[in-house]
PDB file of C-alpha atoms and ligand atoms in Angstrom:
ATOM      1  CA  UNK C   1      99.102 247.353  75.209  1.00 45.00           C
ATOM      2  CA  UNK C   2     100.031 247.835  71.678  1.00 50.00           C
ATOM      3  CA  UNK C   3     101.720 250.690  70.093  1.00 49.00           C
ATOM      4  CA  UNK C   4      98.595 251.610  68.262  1.00 53.00           C
ATOM      5  CA  UNK C   5      98.040 255.396  67.993  1.00 59.00           C
ATOM      6  CA  UNK C   6      94.226 254.942  68.214  1.00 54.00           C
ATOM      7  CA  UNK C   7      92.986 254.661  71.657  1.00 55.00           C
ATOM      8  CA  UNK C   8      90.129 251.987  72.151  1.00 65.00           C
ATOM      9  CA  UNK C   9      87.796 254.696  73.999  1.00 88.00           C
ATOM     10  CA  UNK C  10      87.363 256.806  70.918  1.00 96.00           C
ATOM     11  CA  UNK C  11      83.992 257.341  69.384  1.00 97.00           C
ATOM     12  CA  UNK C  12      85.480 255.908  66.429  1.00 97.00           C
ATOM     13  CA  UNK C  13      86.126 252.623  67.959  1.00 96.00           C
ATOM     14  CA  UNK C  14      82.490 252.612  69.823  1.00 95.00           C
ATOM     15  CA  UNK C  15      81.032 253.190  66.610  1.00 96.00           C
ATOM     16  CA  UNK C  16      82.645 250.111  65.083  1.00 96.00           C
ATOM     17  CA  UNK C  17      85.775 251.603  63.251  1.00 97.00           C
ATOM     18  CA  UNK C  18      86.541 252.065  59.631  1.00 98.00           C
ATOM     19  CA  UNK C  19      83.882 249.853  58.173  1.00 97.00           C
ATOM     20  CA  UNK C  20      80.893 251.263  60.373  1.00 98.00           C
ATOM     21  CA  UNK C  21      82.077 254.955  59.362  1.00 98.00           C
ATOM     22  CA  UNK C  22      81.997 253.935  55.727  1.00 98.00           C
ATOM     23  CA  UNK C  23      78.497 252.327  55.920  1.00 98.00           C
ATOM     24  CA  UNK C  24      77.384 255.379  57.825  1.00 98.00           C
ATOM     25  CA  UNK C  25      78.547 257.728  55.015  1.00 98.00           C
ATOM     26  CA  UNK C  26      77.353 255.552  52.270  1.00 98.00           C
ATOM     27  CA  UNK C  27      73.819 255.376  53.797  1.00 98.00           C
ATOM     28  CA  UNK C  28      73.838 258.966  54.263  1.00 98.00           C
ATOM     29  CA  UNK C  29      74.418 259.606  50.549  1.00 98.00           C
ATOM     30  CA  UNK C  30      72.231 256.657  49.506  1.00 98.00           C
ATOM     31  CA  UNK C  31      69.241 258.635  51.296  1.00 98.00           C
ATOM     32  CA  UNK C  32      70.133 261.723  49.919  1.00 98.00           C
ATOM     33  CA  UNK C  33      70.229 260.235  46.455  1.00 97.00           C
ATOM     34  CA  UNK C  34      67.038 258.278  46.752  1.00 97.00           C
ATOM     35  CA  UNK C  35      64.567 260.349  49.030  1.00 98.00           C
ATOM     36  CA  UNK C  36      62.794 263.158  47.330  1.00 98.00           C
ATOM     37  CA  UNK C  37      62.594 264.649  50.946  1.00 98.00           C
ATOM     38  CA  UNK C  38      66.236 265.404  50.526  1.00 98.00           C
ATOM     39  CA  UNK C  39      66.057 266.777  46.893  1.00 98.00           C
ATOM     40  CA  UNK C  40      67.137 270.281  47.495  1.00 98.00           C
ATOM     41  CA  UNK C  41      70.243 269.058  49.554  1.00 98.00           C
ATOM     42  CA  UNK C  42      71.051 266.505  46.816  1.00 98.00           C
ATOM     43  CA  UNK C  43      70.856 269.321  44.123  1.00 98.00           C
ATOM     44  CA  UNK C  44      73.487 271.334  45.946  1.00 97.00           C
ATOM     45  CA  UNK C  45      75.936 268.287  45.597  1.00 98.00           C
ATOM     46  CA  UNK C  46      77.905 267.440  42.349  1.00 97.00           C
ATOM     47  CA  UNK C  47      76.217 264.599  40.469  1.00 97.00           C
ATOM     48  CA  UNK C  48      78.842 262.199  41.232  1.00 98.00           C
ATOM     49  CA  UNK C  49      79.098 261.613  44.958  1.00 98.00           C
ATOM     50  CA  UNK C  50      82.135 259.659  44.890  1.00 98.00           C
ATOM     51  CA  UNK C  51      84.563 262.259  45.965  1.00 98.00           C
ATOM     52  CA  UNK C  52      82.171 263.360  48.830  1.00 98.00           C
ATOM     53  CA  UNK C  53      81.795 259.709  50.282  1.00 98.00           C
ATOM     54  CA  UNK C  54      85.449 259.644  50.396  1.00 98.00           C
ATOM     55  CA  UNK C  55      86.016 262.971  51.902  1.00 98.00           C
ATOM     56  CA  UNK C  56      83.040 262.682  54.532  1.00 98.00           C
ATOM     57  CA  UNK C  57      84.224 259.206  55.277  1.00 98.00           C
ATOM     58  CA  UNK C  58      87.956 260.626  55.876  1.00 98.00           C
ATOM     59  CA  UNK C  59      86.612 263.917  57.813  1.00 98.00           C
ATOM     60  CA  UNK C  60      84.411 261.723  60.152  1.00 98.00           C
ATOM     61  CA  UNK C  61      87.201 259.017  60.706  1.00 98.00           C
ATOM     62  CA  UNK C  62      89.417 261.798  62.119  1.00 98.00           C
ATOM     63  CA  UNK C  63      86.879 263.835  63.848  1.00 97.00           C
ATOM     64  CA  UNK C  64      85.805 260.671  65.774  1.00 98.00           C
ATOM     65  CA  UNK C  65      89.196 260.077  67.020  1.00 97.00           C
ATOM     66  CA  UNK C  66      90.295 257.596  64.448  1.00 98.00           C
ATOM     67  CA  UNK C  67      93.173 257.791  61.869  1.00 98.00           C
ATOM     68  CA  UNK C  68      93.787 261.389  60.919  1.00 97.00           C
ATOM     69  CA  UNK C  69      94.789 261.258  57.289  1.00 98.00           C
ATOM     70  CA  UNK C  70      91.867 263.594  56.124  1.00 98.00           C
ATOM     71  CA  UNK C  71      93.226 266.202  58.416  1.00 97.00           C
ATOM     72  CA  UNK C  72      96.787 265.620  57.340  1.00 97.00           C
ATOM     73  CA  UNK C  73      95.664 266.144  53.585  1.00 97.00           C
ATOM     74  CA  UNK C  74      93.697 269.372  54.476  1.00 96.00           C
ATOM     75  CA  UNK C  75      95.907 271.258  56.838  1.00 95.00           C
ATOM     76  CA  UNK C  76      93.951 273.999  58.613  1.00 92.00           C
ATOM     77  CA  UNK C  77      90.549 273.023  57.242  1.00 93.00           C
ATOM     78  CA  UNK C  78      87.517 274.303  59.080  1.00 93.00           C
ATOM     79  CA  UNK C  79      84.274 272.563  58.244  1.00 94.00           C
ATOM     80  CA  UNK C  80      82.364 275.768  59.168  1.00 93.00           C
ATOM     81  CA  UNK C  81      84.681 277.872  56.579  1.00 94.00           C
ATOM     82  CA  UNK C  82      84.226 275.299  53.943  1.00 94.00           C
ATOM     83  CA  UNK C  83      80.621 275.721  53.906  1.00 96.00           C
ATOM     84  CA  UNK C  84      80.444 279.501  54.360  1.00 94.00           C
ATOM     85  CA  UNK C  85      80.048 280.206  50.863  1.00 94.00           C
ATOM     86  CA  UNK C  86      77.185 277.667  50.451  1.00 96.00           C
ATOM     87  CA  UNK C  87      73.505 278.760  50.363  1.00 95.00           C
ATOM     88  CA  UNK C  88      72.606 276.948  53.505  1.00 97.00           C
ATOM     89  CA  UNK C  89      69.229 277.738  55.090  1.00 97.00           C
ATOM     90  CA  UNK C  90      67.433 276.097  58.310  1.00 97.00           C
ATOM     91  CA  UNK C  91      65.519 273.809  56.027  1.00 98.00           C
ATOM     92  CA  UNK C  92      68.459 272.667  54.264  1.00 98.00           C
ATOM     93  CA  UNK C  93      70.477 272.161  57.562  1.00 98.00           C
ATOM     94  CA  UNK C  94      67.363 270.108  58.808  1.00 98.00           C
ATOM     95  CA  UNK C  95      67.688 267.903  55.626  1.00 98.00           C
ATOM     96  CA  UNK C  96      71.090 267.015  56.394  1.00 98.00           C
ATOM     97  CA  UNK C  97      70.628 266.374  59.991  1.00 98.00           C
ATOM     98  CA  UNK C  98      67.654 264.228  59.043  1.00 98.00           C
ATOM     99  CA  UNK C  99      69.369 262.046  56.486  1.00 98.00           C
ATOM    100  CA  UNK C 100      72.425 261.725  58.874  1.00 98.00           C
ATOM    101  CA  UNK C 101      70.349 260.700  61.848  1.00 98.00           C
ATOM    102  CA  UNK C 102      68.426 258.070  59.815  1.00 98.00           C
ATOM    103  CA  UNK C 103      72.175 256.694  58.663  1.00 98.00           C
ATOM    104  CA  UNK C 104      73.115 256.719  62.289  1.00 98.00           C
ATOM    105  CA  UNK C 105      70.151 254.829  63.427  1.00 97.00           C
ATOM    106  CA  UNK C 106      70.940 252.254  60.575  1.00 97.00           C
ATOM    107  CA  UNK C 107      74.413 251.500  61.854  1.00 96.00           C
ATOM    108  CA  UNK C 108      72.618 249.979  65.023  1.00 92.00           C
ATOM    109  CA  UNK C 109      75.575 251.132  67.234  1.00 94.00           C
ATOM    110  CA  UNK C 110      75.666 252.081  70.748  1.00 94.00           C
ATOM    111  CA  UNK C 111      72.418 253.875  71.351  1.00 96.00           C
ATOM    112  CA  UNK C 112      73.711 256.460  73.483  1.00 96.00           C
ATOM    113  CA  UNK C 113      76.549 257.414  70.977  1.00 97.00           C
ATOM    114  CA  UNK C 114      74.055 257.452  68.209  1.00 97.00           C
ATOM    115  CA  UNK C 115      71.733 259.848  70.029  1.00 97.00           C
ATOM    116  CA  UNK C 116      74.798 262.134  71.009  1.00 97.00           C
ATOM    117  CA  UNK C 117      76.361 262.218  67.339  1.00 98.00           C
ATOM    118  CA  UNK C 118      72.813 262.925  65.961  1.00 98.00           C
ATOM    119  CA  UNK C 119      72.572 266.101  68.355  1.00 98.00           C
ATOM    120  CA  UNK C 120      76.096 267.241  67.713  1.00 98.00           C
ATOM    121  CA  UNK C 121      75.710 267.097  63.905  1.00 98.00           C
ATOM    122  CA  UNK C 122      72.216 268.838  64.374  1.00 98.00           C
ATOM    123  CA  UNK C 123      74.271 271.568  66.021  1.00 97.00           C
ATOM    124  CA  UNK C 124      77.024 271.730  63.534  1.00 97.00           C
ATOM    125  CA  UNK C 125      74.559 271.706  60.812  1.00 98.00           C
ATOM    126  CA  UNK C 126      72.614 274.493  62.352  1.00 97.00           C
ATOM    127  CA  UNK C 127      75.857 276.451  62.878  1.00 96.00           C
ATOM    128  CA  UNK C 128      76.275 276.283  59.028  1.00 97.00           C
ATOM    129  CA  UNK C 129      73.322 278.141  57.941  1.00 96.00           C
ATOM    130  CA  UNK C 130      74.431 281.332  56.012  1.00 93.00           C
ATOM    131  CA  UNK C 131      71.039 282.644  55.268  1.00 89.00           C
TER     132      UNK C 131
HETATM  133  C1  HEM U 201      74.146 272.292  57.044  1.00 83.36           C
HETATM  134  C2  HEM U 201      73.952 271.502  55.999  1.00 83.36           C
HETATM  135  C3  HEM U 201      75.058 271.002  55.146  1.00 83.36           C
HETATM  136  C4  HEM U 201      74.888 271.298  53.617  1.00 83.36           C
HETATM  137  C5  HEM U 201      73.648 271.852  52.958  1.00 83.36           C
HETATM  138  C6  HEM U 201      76.086 270.764  52.940  1.00 83.36           C
HETATM  139  C7  HEM U 201      76.489 270.732  51.839  1.00 83.36           C
HETATM  140  C8  HEM U 201      77.678 270.499  51.310  1.00 83.36           C
HETATM  141  C9  HEM U 201      78.253 270.503  49.876  1.00 83.36           C
HETATM  142  C10 HEM U 201      77.205 271.139  48.554  1.00 83.36           C
HETATM  143  C11 HEM U 201      79.399 270.196  49.772  1.00 83.36           C
HETATM  144  C12 HEM U 201      80.451 270.375  48.491  1.00 83.36           C
HETATM  145  C13 HEM U 201      79.863 268.871  47.765  1.00 83.36           C
HETATM  146  C14 HEM U 201      80.314 268.874  46.255  1.00 83.36           C
HETATM  147  O1  HEM U 201      81.413 269.291  45.921  1.00 83.36           O
HETATM  148  O2  HEM U 201      79.721 268.055  45.497  1.00 83.36           O
HETATM  149  C15 HEM U 201      79.831 269.760  51.040  1.00 83.36           C
HETATM  150  C16 HEM U 201      81.065 269.246  51.320  1.00 83.36           C
HETATM  151  C17 HEM U 201      81.348 268.946  52.607  1.00 83.36           C
HETATM  152  N1  HEM U 201      80.523 268.824  53.528  1.00 83.36           N
HETATM  153 FE1  HEM U 201      78.773 269.646  53.856  1.00 83.36          FE
HETATM  154  N2  HEM U 201      77.156 270.195  54.024  1.00 83.36           N
HETATM  155  C18 HEM U 201      76.446 270.341  55.348  1.00 83.36           C
HETATM  156  C19 HEM U 201      76.762 269.916  56.525  1.00 83.36           C
HETATM  157  C20 HEM U 201      77.972 269.405  56.644  1.00 83.36           C
HETATM  158  C21 HEM U 201      78.355 268.819  58.165  1.00 83.36           C
HETATM  159  C22 HEM U 201      77.444 269.103  59.357  1.00 83.36           C
HETATM  160  C23 HEM U 201      79.641 268.175  57.822  1.00 83.36           C
HETATM  161  C24 HEM U 201      80.311 267.296  58.866  1.00 83.36           C
HETATM  162  C25 HEM U 201      79.879 266.778  59.906  1.00 83.36           C
HETATM  163  C26 HEM U 201      79.974 268.375  56.535  1.00 83.36           C
HETATM  164  C27 HEM U 201      80.984 267.791  55.991  1.00 83.36           C
HETATM  165  C28 HEM U 201      81.333 267.968  54.564  1.00 83.36           C
HETATM  166  C29 HEM U 201      82.487 267.536  53.927  1.00 83.36           C
HETATM  167  C30 HEM U 201      83.643 266.639  54.745  1.00 83.36           C
HETATM  168  C31 HEM U 201      82.635 267.857  52.806  1.00 83.36           C
HETATM  169  C32 HEM U 201      83.782 267.700  51.620  1.00 83.36           C
HETATM  170  C33 HEM U 201      84.908 268.756  51.967  1.00 83.36           C
HETATM  171  C34 HEM U 201      85.868 268.759  50.804  1.00 83.36           C
HETATM  172  O3  HEM U 201      86.275 267.565  50.435  1.00 83.36           O
HETATM  173  O4  HEM U 201      86.406 269.747  50.161  1.00 83.36           O
HETATM  174  N3  HEM U 201      78.943 268.918  55.900  1.00 83.36           N
HETATM  175  N4  HEM U 201      78.873 269.945  51.999  1.00 83.36           N
END
């Protein structure tokens, strides 16, 4: 046993670690950028998605049980609160969930984890609706 602070059983490790989380996030924003089905979701974001790609990668890394640098840099951050001022309706939440579901499938990671994460993201996005 090494002195690593990251357990081998975390969803982060099962998914494939840092490179796979990065690929997941890049696939998500690539889809958002390219598929007209996500045009309204895309329009809500800044023209340059570079900072978002880094932030979502960092958030998901810690949230999945990997290194928690994002949480250390955002003390007390609550994902629900961060979205409270945004005009999110059910259709927009469904666009987010759909793009993330497709990005998750593209990782070709463990199907059970992919399904569980897809459901969890769907609940999170649904809980972020503000109108
Ligand atoms: C319900 C549908 C959602 C919509 C419409 C939405 C939209 C947005 C928008 C417009 C931003 C700001 C982007 C910018 O500054 O250009 C943002 C930031 C962010 N969102 Fe979402 N989001 C949704 C769901 C989620 C979910 C489910 C998660 C996490 C699993 C998430 C994680 C993040 C993160 C990490 C940031 C960056 C926060 C920061 O660095 O300050 N979002 N979101």
